[in-house]
mmCIF file of C-alpha atoms and ligand atoms in Angstrom:
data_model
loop_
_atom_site.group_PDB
_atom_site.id
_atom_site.type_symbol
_atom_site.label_atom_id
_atom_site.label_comp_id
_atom_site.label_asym_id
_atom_site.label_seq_id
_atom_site.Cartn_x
_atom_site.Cartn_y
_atom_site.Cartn_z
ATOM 1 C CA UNK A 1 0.000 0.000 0.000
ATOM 2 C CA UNK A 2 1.508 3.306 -0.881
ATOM 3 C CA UNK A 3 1.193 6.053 1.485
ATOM 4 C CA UNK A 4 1.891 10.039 1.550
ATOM 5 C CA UNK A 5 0.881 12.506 3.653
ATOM 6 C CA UNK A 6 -2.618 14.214 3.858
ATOM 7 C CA UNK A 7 -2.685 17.681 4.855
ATOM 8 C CA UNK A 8 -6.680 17.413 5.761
ATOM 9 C CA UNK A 9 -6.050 14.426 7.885
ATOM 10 C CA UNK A 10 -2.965 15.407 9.393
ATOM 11 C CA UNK A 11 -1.488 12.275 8.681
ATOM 12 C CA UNK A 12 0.190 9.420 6.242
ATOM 13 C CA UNK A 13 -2.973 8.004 4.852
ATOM 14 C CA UNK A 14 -3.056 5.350 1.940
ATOM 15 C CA UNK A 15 -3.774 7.047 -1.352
ATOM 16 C CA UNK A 16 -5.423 5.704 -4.600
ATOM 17 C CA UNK A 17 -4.510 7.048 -8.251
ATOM 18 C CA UNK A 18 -6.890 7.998 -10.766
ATOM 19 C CA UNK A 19 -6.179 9.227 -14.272
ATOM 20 C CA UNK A 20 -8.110 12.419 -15.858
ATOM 21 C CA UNK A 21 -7.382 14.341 -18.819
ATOM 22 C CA UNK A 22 -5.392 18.044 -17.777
ATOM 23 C CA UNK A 23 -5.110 21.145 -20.106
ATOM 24 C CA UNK A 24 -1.950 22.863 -19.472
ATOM 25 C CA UNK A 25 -0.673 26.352 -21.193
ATOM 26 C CA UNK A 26 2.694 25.943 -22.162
ATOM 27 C CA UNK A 27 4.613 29.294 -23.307
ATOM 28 C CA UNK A 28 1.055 29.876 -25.008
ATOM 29 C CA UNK A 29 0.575 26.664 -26.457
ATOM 30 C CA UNK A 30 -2.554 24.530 -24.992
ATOM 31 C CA UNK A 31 -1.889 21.257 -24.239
ATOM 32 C CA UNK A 32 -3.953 18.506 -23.508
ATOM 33 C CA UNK A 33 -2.425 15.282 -21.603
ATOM 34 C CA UNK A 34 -3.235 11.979 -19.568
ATOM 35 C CA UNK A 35 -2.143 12.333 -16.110
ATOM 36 C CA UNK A 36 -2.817 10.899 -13.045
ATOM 37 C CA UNK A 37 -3.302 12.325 -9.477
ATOM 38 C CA UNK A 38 -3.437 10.478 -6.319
ATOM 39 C CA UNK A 39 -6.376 11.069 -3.557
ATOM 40 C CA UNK A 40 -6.415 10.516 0.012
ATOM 41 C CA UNK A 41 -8.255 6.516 0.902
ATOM 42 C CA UNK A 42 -10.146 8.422 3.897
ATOM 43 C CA UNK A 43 -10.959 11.896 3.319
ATOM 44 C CA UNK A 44 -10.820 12.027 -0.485
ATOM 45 C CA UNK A 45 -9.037 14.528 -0.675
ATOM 46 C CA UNK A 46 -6.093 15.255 -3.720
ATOM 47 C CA UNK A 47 -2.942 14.676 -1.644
ATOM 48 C CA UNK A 48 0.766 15.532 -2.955
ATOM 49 C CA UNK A 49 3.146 12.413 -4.734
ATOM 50 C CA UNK A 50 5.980 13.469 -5.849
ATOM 51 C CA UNK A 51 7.064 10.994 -8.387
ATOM 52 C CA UNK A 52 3.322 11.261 -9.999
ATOM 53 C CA UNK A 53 3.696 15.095 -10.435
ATOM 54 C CA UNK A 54 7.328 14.538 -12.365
ATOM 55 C CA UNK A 55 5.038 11.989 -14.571
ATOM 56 C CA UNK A 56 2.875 14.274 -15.271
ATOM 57 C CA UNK A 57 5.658 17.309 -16.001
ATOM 58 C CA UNK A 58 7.404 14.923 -18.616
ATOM 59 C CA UNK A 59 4.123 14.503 -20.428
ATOM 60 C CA UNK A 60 3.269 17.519 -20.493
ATOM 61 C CA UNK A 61 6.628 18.151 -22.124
ATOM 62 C CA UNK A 62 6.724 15.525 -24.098
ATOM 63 C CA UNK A 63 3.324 16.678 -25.649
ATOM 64 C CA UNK A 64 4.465 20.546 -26.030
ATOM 65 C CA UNK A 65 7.373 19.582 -27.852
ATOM 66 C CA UNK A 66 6.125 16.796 -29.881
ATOM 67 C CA UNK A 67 3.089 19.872 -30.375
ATOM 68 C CA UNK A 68 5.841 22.455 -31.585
ATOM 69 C CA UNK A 69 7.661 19.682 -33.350
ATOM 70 C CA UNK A 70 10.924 19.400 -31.220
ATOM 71 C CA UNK A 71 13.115 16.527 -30.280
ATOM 72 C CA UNK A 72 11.946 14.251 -27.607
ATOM 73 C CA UNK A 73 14.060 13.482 -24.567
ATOM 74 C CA UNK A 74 14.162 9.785 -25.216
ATOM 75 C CA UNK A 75 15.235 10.345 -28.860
ATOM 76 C CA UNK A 76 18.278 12.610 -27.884
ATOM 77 C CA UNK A 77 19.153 9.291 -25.910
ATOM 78 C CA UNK A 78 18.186 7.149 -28.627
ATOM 79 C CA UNK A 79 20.375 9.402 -31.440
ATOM 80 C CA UNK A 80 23.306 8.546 -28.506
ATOM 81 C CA UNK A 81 23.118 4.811 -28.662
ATOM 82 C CA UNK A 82 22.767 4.987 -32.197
ATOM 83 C CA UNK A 83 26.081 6.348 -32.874
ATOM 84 C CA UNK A 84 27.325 4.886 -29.698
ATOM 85 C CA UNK A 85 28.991 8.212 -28.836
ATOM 86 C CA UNK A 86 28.152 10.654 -25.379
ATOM 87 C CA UNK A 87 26.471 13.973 -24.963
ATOM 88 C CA UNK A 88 29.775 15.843 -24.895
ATOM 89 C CA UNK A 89 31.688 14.395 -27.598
ATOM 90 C CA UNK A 90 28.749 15.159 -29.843
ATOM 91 C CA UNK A 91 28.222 18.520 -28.487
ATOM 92 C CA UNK A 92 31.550 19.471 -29.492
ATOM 93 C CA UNK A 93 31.333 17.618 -32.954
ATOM 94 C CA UNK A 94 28.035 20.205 -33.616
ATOM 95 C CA UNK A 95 30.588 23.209 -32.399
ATOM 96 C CA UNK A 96 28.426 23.671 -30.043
ATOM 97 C CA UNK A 97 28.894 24.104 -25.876
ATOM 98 C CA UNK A 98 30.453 21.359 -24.215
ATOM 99 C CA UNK A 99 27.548 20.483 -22.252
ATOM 100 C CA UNK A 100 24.297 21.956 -24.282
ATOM 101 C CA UNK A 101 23.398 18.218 -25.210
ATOM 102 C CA UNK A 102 23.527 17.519 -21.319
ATOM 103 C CA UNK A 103 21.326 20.465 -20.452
ATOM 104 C CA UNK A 104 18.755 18.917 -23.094
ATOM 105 C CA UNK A 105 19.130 15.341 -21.571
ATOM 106 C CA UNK A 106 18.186 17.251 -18.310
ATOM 107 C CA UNK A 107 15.121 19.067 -19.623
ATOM 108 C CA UNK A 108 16.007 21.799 -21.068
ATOM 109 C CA UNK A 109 14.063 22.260 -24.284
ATOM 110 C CA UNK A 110 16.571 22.830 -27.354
ATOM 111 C CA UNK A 111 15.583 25.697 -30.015
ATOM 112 C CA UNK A 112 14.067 24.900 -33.621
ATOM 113 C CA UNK A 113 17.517 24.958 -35.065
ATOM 114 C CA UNK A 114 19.449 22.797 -32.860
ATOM 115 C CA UNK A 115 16.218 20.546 -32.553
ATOM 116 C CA UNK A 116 16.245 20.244 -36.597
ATOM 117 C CA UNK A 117 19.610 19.641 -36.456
ATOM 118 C CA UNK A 118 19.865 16.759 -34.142
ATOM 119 C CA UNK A 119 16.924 15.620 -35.930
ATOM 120 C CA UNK A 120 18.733 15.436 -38.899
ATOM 121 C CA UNK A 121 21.297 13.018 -37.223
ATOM 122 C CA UNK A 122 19.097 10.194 -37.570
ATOM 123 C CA UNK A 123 19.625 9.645 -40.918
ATOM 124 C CA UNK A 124 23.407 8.025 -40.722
ATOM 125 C CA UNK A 125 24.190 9.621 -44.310
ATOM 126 C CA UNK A 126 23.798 12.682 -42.445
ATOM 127 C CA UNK A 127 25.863 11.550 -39.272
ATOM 128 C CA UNK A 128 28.744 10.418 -41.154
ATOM 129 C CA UNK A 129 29.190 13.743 -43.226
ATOM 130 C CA UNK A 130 29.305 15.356 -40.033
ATOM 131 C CA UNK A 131 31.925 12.969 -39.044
ATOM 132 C CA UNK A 132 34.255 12.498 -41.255
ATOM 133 C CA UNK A 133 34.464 16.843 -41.010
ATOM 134 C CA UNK A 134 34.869 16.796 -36.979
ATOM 135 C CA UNK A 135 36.069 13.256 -36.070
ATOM 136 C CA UNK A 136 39.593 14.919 -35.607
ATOM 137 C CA UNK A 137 38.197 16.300 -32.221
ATOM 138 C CA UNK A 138 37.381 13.160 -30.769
ATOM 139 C CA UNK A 139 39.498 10.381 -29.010
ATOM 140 C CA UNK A 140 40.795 7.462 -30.616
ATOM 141 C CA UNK A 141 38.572 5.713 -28.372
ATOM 142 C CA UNK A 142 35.715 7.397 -29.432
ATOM 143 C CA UNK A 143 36.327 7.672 -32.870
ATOM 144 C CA UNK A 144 36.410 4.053 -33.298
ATOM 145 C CA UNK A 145 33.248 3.242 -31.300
ATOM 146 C CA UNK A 146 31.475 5.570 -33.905
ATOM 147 C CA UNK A 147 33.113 4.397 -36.577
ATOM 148 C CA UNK A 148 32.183 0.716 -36.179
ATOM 149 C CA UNK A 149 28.520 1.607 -35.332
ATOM 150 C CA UNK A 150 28.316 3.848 -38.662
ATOM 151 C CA UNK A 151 29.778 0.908 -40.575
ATOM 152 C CA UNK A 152 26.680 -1.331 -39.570
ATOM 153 C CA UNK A 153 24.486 1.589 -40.713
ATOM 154 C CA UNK A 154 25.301 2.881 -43.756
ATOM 155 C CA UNK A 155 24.299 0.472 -46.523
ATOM 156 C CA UNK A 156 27.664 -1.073 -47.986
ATOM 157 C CA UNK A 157 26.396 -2.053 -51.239
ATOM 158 C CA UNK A 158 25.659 1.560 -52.888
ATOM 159 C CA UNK A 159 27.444 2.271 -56.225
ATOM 160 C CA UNK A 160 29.282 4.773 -54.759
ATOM 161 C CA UNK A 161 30.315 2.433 -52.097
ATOM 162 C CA UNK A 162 31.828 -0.076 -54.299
ATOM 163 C CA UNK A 163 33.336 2.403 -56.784
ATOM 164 C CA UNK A 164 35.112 3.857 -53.362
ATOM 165 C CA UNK A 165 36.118 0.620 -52.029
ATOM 166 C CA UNK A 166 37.295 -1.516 -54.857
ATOM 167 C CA UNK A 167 40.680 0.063 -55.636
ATOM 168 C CA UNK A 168 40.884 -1.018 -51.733
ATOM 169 C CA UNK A 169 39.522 -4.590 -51.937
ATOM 170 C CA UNK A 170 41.696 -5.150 -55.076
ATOM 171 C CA UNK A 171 44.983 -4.201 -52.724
ATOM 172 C CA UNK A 172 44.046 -6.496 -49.901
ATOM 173 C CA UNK A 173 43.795 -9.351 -52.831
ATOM 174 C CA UNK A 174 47.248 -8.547 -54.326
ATOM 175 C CA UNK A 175 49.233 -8.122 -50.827
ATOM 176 C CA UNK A 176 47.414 -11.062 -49.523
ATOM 177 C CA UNK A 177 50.628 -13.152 -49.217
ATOM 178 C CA UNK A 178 52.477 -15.476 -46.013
ATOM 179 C CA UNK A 179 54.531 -13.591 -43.596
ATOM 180 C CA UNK A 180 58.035 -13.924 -44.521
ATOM 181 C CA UNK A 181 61.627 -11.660 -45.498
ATOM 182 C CA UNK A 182 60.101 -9.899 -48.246
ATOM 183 C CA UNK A 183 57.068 -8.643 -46.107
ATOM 184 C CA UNK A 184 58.744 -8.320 -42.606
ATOM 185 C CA UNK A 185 57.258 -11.250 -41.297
ATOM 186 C CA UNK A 186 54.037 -9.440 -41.503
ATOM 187 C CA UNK A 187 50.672 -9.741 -43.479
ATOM 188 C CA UNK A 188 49.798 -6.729 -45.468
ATOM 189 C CA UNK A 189 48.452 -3.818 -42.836
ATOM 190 C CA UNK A 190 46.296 -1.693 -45.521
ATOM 191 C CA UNK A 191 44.389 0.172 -42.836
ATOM 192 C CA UNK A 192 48.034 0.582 -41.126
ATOM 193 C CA UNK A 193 49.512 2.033 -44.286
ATOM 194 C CA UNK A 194 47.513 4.434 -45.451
ATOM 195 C CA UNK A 195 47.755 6.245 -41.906
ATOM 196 C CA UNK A 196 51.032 6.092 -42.131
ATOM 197 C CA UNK A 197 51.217 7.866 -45.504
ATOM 198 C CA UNK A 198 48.492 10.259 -43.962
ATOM 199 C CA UNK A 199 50.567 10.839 -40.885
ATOM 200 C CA UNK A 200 53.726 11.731 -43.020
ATOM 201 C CA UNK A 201 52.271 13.592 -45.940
ATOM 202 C CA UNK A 202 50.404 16.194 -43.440
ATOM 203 C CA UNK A 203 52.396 19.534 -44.527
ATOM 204 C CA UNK A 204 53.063 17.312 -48.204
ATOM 205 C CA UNK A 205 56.170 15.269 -48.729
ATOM 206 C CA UNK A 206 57.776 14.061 -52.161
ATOM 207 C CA UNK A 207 56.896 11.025 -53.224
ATOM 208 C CA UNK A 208 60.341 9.415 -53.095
ATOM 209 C CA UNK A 209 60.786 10.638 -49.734
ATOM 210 C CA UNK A 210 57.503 9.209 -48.728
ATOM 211 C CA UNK A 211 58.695 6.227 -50.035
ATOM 212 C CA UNK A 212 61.667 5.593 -48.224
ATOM 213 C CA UNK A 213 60.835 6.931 -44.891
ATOM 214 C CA UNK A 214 57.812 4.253 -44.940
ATOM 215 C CA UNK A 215 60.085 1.834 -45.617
ATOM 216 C CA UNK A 216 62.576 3.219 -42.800
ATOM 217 C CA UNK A 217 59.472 3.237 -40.583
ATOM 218 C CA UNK A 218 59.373 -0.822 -41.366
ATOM 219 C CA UNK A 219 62.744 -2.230 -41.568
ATOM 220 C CA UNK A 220 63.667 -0.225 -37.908
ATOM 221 C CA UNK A 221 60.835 -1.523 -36.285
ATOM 222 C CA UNK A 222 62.119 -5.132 -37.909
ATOM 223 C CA UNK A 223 65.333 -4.578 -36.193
ATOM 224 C CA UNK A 224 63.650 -3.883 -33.207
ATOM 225 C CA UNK A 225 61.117 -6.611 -32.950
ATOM 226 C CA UNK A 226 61.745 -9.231 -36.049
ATOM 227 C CA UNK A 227 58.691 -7.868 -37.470
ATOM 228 C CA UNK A 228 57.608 -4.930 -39.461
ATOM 229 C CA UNK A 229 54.528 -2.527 -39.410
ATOM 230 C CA UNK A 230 52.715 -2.629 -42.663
ATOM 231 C CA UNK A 231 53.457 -5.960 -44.337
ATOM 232 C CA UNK A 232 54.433 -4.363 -47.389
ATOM 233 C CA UNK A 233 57.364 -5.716 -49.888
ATOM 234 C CA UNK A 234 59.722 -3.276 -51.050
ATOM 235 C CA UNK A 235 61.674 -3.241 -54.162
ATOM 236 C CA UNK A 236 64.897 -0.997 -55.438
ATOM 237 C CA UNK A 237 63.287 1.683 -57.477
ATOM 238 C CA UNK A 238 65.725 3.348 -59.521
ATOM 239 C CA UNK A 239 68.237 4.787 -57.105
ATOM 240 C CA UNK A 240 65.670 4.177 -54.090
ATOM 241 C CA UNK A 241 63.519 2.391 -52.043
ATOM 242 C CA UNK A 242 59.755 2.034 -52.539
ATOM 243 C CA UNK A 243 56.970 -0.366 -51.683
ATOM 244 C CA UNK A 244 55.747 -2.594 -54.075
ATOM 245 C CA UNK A 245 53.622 -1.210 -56.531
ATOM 246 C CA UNK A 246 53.566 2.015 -54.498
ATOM 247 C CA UNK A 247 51.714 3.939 -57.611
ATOM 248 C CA UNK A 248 48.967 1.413 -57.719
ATOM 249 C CA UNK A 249 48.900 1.957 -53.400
ATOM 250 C CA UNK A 250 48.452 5.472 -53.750
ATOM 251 C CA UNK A 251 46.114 5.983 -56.584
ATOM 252 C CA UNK A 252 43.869 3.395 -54.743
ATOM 253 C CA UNK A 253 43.967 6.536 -52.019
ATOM 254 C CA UNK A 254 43.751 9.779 -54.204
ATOM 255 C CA UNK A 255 40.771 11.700 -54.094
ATOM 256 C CA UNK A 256 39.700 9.840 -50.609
ATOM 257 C CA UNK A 257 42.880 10.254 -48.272
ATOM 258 C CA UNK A 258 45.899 12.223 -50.449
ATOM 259 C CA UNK A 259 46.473 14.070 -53.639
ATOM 260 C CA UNK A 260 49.139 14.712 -55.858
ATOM 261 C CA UNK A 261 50.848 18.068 -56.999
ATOM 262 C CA UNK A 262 53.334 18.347 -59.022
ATOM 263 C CA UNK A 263 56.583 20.112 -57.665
ATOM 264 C CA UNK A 264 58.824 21.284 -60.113
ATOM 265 C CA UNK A 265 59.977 17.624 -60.861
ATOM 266 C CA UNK A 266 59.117 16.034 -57.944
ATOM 267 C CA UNK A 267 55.444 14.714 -57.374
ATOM 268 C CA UNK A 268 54.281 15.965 -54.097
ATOM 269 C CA UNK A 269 52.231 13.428 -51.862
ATOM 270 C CA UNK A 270 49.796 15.815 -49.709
ATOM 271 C CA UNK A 271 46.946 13.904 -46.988
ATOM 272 C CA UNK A 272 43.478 15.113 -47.580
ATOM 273 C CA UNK A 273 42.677 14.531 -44.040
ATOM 274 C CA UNK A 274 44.353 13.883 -40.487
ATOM 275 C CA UNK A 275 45.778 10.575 -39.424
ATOM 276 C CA UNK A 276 44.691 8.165 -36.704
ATOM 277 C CA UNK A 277 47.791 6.323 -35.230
ATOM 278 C CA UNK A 278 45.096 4.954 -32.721
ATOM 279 C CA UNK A 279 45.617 1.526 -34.283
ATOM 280 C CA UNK A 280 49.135 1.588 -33.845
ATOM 281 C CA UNK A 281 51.220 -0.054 -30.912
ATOM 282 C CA UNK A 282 53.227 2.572 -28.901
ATOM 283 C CA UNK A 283 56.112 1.047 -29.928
ATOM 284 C CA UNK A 284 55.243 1.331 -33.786
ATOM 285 C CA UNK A 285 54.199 5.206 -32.770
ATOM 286 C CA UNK A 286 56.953 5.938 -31.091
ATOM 287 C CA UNK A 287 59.036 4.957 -34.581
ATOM 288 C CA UNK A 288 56.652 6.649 -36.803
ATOM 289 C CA UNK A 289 56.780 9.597 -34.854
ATOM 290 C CA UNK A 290 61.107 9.852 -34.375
ATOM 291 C CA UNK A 291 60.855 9.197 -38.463
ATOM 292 C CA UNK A 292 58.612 12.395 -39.060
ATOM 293 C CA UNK A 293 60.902 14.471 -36.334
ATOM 294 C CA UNK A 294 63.858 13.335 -38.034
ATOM 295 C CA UNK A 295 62.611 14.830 -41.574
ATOM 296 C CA UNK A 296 63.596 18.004 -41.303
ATOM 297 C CA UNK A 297 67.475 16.531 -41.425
ATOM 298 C CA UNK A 298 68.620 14.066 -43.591
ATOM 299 C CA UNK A 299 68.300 10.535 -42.773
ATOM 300 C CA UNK A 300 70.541 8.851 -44.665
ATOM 301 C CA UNK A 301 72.986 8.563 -41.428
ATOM 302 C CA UNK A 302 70.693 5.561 -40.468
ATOM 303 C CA UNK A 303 71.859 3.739 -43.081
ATOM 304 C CA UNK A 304 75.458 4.673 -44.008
ATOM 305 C CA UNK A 305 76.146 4.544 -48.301
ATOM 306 C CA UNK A 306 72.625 3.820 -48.841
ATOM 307 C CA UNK A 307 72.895 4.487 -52.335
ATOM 308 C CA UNK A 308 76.144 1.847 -52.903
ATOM 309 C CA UNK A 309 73.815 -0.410 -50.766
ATOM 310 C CA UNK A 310 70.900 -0.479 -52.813
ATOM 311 C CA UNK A 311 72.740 -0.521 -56.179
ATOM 312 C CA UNK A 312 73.859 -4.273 -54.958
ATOM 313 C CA UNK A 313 70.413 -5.201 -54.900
ATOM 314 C CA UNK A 314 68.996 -5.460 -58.968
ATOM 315 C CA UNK A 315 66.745 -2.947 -60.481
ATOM 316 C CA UNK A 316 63.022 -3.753 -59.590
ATOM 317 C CA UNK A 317 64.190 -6.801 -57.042
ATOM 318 C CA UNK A 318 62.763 -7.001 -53.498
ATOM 319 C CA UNK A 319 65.059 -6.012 -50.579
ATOM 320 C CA UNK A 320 64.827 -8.484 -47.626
ATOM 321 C CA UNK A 321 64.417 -7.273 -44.772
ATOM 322 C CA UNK A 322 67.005 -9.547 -42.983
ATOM 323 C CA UNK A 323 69.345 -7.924 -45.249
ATOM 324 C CA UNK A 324 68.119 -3.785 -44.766
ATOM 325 C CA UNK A 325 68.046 -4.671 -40.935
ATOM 326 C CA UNK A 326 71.614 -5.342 -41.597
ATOM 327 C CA UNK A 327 72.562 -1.945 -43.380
ATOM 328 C CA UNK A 328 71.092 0.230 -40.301
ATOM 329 C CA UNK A 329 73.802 1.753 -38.115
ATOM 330 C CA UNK A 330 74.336 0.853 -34.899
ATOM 331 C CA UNK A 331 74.739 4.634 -34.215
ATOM 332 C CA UNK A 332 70.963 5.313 -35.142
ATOM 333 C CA UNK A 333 70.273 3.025 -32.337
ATOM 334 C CA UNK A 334 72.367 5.075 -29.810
ATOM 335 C CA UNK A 335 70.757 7.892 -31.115
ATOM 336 C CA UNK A 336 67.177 7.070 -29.975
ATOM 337 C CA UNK A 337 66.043 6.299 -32.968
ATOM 338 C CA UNK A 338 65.339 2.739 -32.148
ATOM 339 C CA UNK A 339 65.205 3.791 -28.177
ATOM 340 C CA UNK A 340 64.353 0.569 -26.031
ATOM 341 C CA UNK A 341 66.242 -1.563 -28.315
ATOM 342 C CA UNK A 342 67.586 -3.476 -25.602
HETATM 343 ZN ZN1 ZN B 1 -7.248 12.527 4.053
#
């Protein structure tokens, strides 16, 4: 038996609940809603329960909003789930205040435009535009949890889907070969790659640069750990170093991650969009990142007479990487570069 307290009785009395229909006159607007108000067993008179009269508030805000055409409280928390991200995150994603998607969560009623707006996040079309702008401003952690739930969403067999992912799909095939010397003991790391590229392109970087530092990148972190980052062969290009079919890699990414410029004679590799080392280990990070510091000098100290070195290996052949572990200096190990080799 519930009980409250009856101000005619002067007492805790059992109450009973009975439903009626209420007008109420919200900023102007007349609303009509169910609610239900409790009355005293003995006296019959209307007595005070709190957690009826927040009931009652929520529908009558529920109806006012759904009557002016605003977002409901339990589909701000249903846009959430969908994307699986929080309140704050997507505030800031909408450049909006930190904590204006909290203050609707706790009643406050959001205007037209932010209403329509959120709205409009239903649609995951719409969601993932606005992500793949802002997603910079998240966490890795974050990022990814949106990321995977958008992938279930958005229908993967569009025309436009395919056309996008094919030059992709077609790479995976191609690389798809055992671990072993030519690869690093690694299986091709596509995903791994191309944030690589993304991470070392950012201010635009030639592409024979690019080339060899990636491949840097992978035979240091061989040295270091008998295994390298990104799976990839690579093959003596000329009077360099380059992954295998590294044209056919980065057309698969123009237009989506980098572009290409053209630099006096040099083609310049520039990333379209910021890089995510989130799926790298801190080790592999820590590499990446001492290889991108170490641009701004030359690099060819890690490998003393590179370019004797690589003219032993024949035009267009693979270099192992038990053999380009070799060529590193032992000095570019005292030097940090390969810091907790020992
Ligand atoms: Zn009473």
């Amino acid at each position: 038996m519930n009980k409250t307290y009856c101000r005619n009785c002067e007492k805790e009395t059992v109450y009973v609940i009975k439903t009626g229909i209420q007008e109420s006159v919200v900023k102007g607007v007349s609303i009509h809603t169910q609610v239900e108000h409790a009355y005293c067993q003995e006296c019959g008179a209307k007595v005070f329960v709190p957690s009826l009269s927040e009931k009652n508030l929520s529908r009558v805000d529920e109806a006012h909003r759904k009557r002016i055409g605003r977002i409901q409280l339990p589909e701000i928390l249903n846009l959430l789930e969908q994307y699986n991200i929080g309140a704050k995150p997507l505030s800031l994603m909408l450049n909006w205040g930190e904590c204006t998607i909290l203050r609707y969560l706790r009643g406050q009623l959001p205007d037209k435009e932010h209403s329509d707006r959120l709205l409009s996040l239903r649609d995951p079309e719409v969601f993932s535009n606005l992500f793949s702008e802002r997603k910079g401003i998240l966490t890795g952690v974050a990022r990814r949890k949106v990321d995977k739930s958008l992938a279930d969403q958005l229908k993967p067999d569009t025309k436009e889907n395919i056309k996008r992912n094919m030059p992709k799909a077609a790479l995976l095939l191609f690389f798809d070969q055992e671990p072993g010397d030519c690869n690093g003991n690694k299986s091709f790391q596509l995903e791994r790659f191309v944030q690589a590229v993304l991470f070392l392109a950012q201010k635009g970087i030639p592409v024979t640069r690019l080339n060899y530092l990636l491949w840097l990148t992978d035979v240091l972190h061989y040295k270091r750990k008998k295994e390298s980052i990104f799976g990839v062969p690579y093959r003596r290009f000329e009077s360099a170093v380059a992954p295998d079919r590294h044209f056919w890699i980065y057309g698969a990414l123009t237009e989506t991650d980098i572009s290409f410029i053209s630099l006096q004679n040099e083609w310049i590799v520039q990333a379209l969009h910021e890089a995510d080392l989130g799926g790298f280990s801190e080790s592999e990070q820590e590499i990446i990142k001492n290889i991108r510091t170490r641009e701004s000098r030359p690099t060819e100290d890690l490998i003393p007479d590179i370019l004797q070195k690589i003219s032993m290996i024949k035009p267009f052949h693979e270099i192992p990487f038990s053999l380009a572990a070799e060529w590193i200096s032992y000095g570019s190990v005292k030097e940090g570069v390969l810091t907790n080799d020992r």
